[in-house]
GROMACS .gro file of C-alpha atoms in nm:
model
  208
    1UNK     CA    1  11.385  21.783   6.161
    2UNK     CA    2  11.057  21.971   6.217
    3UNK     CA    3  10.948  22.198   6.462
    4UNK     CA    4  10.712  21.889   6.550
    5UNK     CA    5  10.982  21.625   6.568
    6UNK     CA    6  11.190  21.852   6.753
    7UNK     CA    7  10.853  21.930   7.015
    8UNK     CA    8  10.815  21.538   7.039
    9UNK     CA    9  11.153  21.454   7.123
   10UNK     CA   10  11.187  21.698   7.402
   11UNK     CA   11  10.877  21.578   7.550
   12UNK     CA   12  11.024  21.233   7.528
   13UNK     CA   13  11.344  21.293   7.721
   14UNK     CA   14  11.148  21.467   7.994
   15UNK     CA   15  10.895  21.189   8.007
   16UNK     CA   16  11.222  20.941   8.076
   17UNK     CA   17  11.377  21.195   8.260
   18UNK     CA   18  11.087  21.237   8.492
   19UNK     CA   19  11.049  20.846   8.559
   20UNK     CA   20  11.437  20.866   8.642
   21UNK     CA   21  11.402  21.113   8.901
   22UNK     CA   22  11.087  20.931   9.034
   23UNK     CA   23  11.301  20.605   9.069
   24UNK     CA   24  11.594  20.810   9.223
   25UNK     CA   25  11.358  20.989   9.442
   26UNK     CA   26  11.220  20.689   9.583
   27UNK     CA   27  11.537  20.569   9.635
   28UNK     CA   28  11.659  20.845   9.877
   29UNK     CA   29  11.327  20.804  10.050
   30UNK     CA   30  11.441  20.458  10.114
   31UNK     CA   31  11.775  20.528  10.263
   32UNK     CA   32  11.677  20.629  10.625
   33UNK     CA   33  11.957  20.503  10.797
   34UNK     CA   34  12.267  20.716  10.932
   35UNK     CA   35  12.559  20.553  11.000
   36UNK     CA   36  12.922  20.448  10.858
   37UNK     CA   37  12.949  20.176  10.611
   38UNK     CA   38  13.213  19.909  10.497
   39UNK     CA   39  13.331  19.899  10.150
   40UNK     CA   40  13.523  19.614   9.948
   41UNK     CA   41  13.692  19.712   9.633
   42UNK     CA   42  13.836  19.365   9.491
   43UNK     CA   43  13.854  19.181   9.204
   44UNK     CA   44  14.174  19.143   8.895
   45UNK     CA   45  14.120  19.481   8.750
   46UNK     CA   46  14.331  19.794   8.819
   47UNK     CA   47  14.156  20.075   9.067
   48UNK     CA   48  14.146  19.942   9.376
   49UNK     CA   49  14.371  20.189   9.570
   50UNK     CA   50  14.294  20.443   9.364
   51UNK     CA   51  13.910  20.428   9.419
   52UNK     CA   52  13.989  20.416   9.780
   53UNK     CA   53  14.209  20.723   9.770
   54UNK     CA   54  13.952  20.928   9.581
   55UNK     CA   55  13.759  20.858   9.921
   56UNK     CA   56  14.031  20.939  10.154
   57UNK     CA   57  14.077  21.275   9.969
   58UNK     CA   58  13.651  21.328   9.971
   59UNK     CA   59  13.673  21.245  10.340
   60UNK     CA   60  13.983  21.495  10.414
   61UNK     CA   61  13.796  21.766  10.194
   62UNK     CA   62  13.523  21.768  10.462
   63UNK     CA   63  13.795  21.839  10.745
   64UNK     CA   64  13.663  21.460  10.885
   65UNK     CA   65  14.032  21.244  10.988
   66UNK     CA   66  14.132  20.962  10.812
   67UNK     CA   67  14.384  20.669  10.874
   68UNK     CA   68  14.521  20.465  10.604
   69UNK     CA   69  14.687  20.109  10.642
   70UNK     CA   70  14.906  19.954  10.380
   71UNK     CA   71  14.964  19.601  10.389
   72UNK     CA   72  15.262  19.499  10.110
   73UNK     CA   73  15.317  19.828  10.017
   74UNK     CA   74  15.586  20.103  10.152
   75UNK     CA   75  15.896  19.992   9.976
   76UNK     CA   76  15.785  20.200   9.681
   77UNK     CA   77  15.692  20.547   9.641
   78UNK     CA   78  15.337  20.648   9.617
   79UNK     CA   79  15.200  20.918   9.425
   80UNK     CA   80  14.864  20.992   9.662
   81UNK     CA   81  15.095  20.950   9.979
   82UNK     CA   82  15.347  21.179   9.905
   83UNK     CA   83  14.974  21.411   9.778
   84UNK     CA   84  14.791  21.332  10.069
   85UNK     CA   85  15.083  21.354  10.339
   86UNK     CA   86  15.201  21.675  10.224
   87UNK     CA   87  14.861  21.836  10.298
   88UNK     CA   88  14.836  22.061  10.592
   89UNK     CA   89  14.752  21.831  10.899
   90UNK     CA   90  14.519  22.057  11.106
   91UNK     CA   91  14.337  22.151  10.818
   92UNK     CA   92  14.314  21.807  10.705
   93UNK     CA   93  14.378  21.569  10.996
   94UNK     CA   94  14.546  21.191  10.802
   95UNK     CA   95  14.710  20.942  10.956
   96UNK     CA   96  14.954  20.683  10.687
   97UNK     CA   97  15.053  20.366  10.801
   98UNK     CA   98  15.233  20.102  10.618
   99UNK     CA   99  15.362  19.738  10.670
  100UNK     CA  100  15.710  19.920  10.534
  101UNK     CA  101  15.824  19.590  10.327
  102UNK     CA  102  15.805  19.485   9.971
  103UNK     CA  103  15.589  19.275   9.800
  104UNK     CA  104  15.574  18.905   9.980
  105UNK     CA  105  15.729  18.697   9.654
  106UNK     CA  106  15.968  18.983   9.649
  107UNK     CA  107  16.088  18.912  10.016
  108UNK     CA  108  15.982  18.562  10.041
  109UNK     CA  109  15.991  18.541  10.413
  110UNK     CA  110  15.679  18.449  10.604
  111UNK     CA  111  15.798  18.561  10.936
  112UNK     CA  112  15.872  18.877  10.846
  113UNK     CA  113  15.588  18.989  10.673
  114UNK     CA  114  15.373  18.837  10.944
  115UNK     CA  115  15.559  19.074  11.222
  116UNK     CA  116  15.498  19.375  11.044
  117UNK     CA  117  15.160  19.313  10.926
  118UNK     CA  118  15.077  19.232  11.315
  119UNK     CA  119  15.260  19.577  11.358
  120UNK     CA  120  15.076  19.742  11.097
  121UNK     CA  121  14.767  19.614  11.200
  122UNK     CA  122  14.759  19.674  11.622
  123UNK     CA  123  14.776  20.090  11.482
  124UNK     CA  124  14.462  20.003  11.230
  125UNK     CA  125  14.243  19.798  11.556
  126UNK     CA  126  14.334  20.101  11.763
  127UNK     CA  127  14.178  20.310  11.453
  128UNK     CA  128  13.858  20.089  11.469
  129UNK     CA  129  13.826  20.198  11.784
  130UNK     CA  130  13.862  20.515  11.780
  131UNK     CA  131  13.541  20.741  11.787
  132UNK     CA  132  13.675  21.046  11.595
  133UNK     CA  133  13.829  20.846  11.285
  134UNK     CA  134  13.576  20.896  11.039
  135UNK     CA  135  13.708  20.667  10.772
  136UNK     CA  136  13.991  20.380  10.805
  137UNK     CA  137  14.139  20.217  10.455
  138UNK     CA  138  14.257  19.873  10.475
  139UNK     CA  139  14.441  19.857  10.218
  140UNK     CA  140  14.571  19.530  10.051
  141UNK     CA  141  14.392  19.381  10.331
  142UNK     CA  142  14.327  19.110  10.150
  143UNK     CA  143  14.642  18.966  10.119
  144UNK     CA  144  14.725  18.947  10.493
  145UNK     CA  145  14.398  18.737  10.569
  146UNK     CA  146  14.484  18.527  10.291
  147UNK     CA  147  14.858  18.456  10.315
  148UNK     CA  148  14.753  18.384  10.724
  149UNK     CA  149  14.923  18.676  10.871
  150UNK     CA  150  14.630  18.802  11.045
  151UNK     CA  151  14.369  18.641  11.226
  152UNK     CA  152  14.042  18.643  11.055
  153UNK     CA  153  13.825  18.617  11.321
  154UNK     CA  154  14.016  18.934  11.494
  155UNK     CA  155  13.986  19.112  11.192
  156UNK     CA  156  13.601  19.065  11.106
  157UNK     CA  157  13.497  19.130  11.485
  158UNK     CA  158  13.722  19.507  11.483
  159UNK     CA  159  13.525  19.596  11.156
  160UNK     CA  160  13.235  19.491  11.291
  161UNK     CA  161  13.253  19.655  11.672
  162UNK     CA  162  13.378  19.990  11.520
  163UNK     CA  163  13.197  20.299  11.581
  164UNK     CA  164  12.856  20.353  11.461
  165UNK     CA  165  12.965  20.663  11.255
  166UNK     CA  166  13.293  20.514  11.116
  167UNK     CA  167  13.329  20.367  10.766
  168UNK     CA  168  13.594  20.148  10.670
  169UNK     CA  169  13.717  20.036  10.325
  170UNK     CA  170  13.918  19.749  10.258
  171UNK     CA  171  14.101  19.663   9.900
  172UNK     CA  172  14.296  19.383   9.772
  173UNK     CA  173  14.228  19.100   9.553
  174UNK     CA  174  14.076  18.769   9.606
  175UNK     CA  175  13.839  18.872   9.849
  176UNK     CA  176  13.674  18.558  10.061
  177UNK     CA  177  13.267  18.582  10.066
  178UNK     CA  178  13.330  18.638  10.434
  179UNK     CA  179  13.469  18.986  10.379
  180UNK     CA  180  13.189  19.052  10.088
  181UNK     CA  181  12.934  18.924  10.371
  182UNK     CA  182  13.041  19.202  10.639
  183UNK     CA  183  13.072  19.475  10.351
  184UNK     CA  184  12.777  19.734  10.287
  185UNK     CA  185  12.887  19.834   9.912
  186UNK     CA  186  13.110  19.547   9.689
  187UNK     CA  187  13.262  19.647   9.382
  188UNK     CA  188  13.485  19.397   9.188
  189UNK     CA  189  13.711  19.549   8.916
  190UNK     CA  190  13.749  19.330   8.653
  191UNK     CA  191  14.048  19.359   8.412
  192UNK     CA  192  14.001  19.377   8.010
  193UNK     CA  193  14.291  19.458   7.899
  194UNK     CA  194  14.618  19.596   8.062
  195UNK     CA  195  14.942  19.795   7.987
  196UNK     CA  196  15.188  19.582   8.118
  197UNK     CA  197  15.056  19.273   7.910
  198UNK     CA  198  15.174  19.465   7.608
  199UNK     CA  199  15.482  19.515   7.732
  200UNK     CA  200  15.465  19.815   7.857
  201UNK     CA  201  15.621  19.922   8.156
  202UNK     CA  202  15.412  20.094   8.477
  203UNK     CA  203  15.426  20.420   8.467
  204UNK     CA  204  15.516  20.674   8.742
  205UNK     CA  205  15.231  20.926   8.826
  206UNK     CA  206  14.961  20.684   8.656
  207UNK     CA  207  15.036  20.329   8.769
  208UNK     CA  208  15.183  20.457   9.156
   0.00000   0.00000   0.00000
């Protein structure tokens, strides 16, 4: 290419680049508003957790306190727990709940589950309450609205009445539009192709 071609390409990536920044700029200039926001991760598609655990540990880097809720989960071991846990806690202040059973087809009683995700979840309201939790995950929330452990009316009105500054994410799949109404930022992951369809088994460190 010729000194020329080379001149007019460069000019055209900064002409693009330019308009970028304009549109980013503006954006910013938009966003005015300070305060904590909800955020739904749903959908079929792996990430879920783990795009909610990339927050907890961007939260936690900042020295802010965090307290995570695990509804289904706690009968297996977990790769960012036993990470996140093990951190020191005055340096970075986290708080882990879990429901402590299996998954529900797993232990196929309603009562059960229902007791400890009421359990589980009177620690989480008392977290959406609290003024100096920066960020509370609701994890797998999704599944203890819809298999009618929780009330969703109780539910909606502790995200809702939490502190200004507070932001909340919940994750789990088949998220009703009531929970995509009350959220700031949706994301739905949607699955192309998985692992375990071929046959292959989940893998520890990568799949928990």
């Amino acid at each position: 290419m010729s000194d020329s071609g080379v001149d007019k390409k460069t000019e055209r990536h900064k002409r693009r680049m330019q308009q970028r920044k304009e549109i980013v700029d503006a954006g910013i200039a938009r966003a005015l508003e300070e305060r904590g926001i909800a955020i739904l991760y749903t959908g079929d598609g792996k990430g879920k957790t783990t795009a909610a655990m990339g927050t907890v540990a961007r939260a936690l880097g900042y020295g802010y306190k965090v307290v995570v809720g695990q509804f289904i989960k706690g009968a297996w071991e977990c790769g960012e727990k036993n990470l996140l846990t093990g951190l020191p806690a005055e340096q970075f202040p986290l708080q882990w709940f879990e429901m402590g059973t299996d998954f529900t087809w797993e232990t196929q009683d309603f009562e059960a589950d229902r007791a400890a995700a009421l359990s589980l979840w009177e620690r989480l309201r008392a977290a959406l309450a609290d003024e100096s939790v920066y960020l509370v995950v609701l994890d797998e929330l999704t599944y203890a609205l819809n298999y009618k452990w929780l009330e969703r009316e109780e539910v909606i009105a502790a995200i809702e009445n939490r502190p200004r500054e507070q932001s909340v994410i919940i994750t789990g799949r088949g998220a009703k539009q009531y929970l995509k109404d009350i959220a700031d930022t949706v994301t739905e992951m949607r699955p192309h192709k998985h692992a375990f369809e071929s046959g292959i088994a989940a893998r520890k460190g990568i799949e928990w």
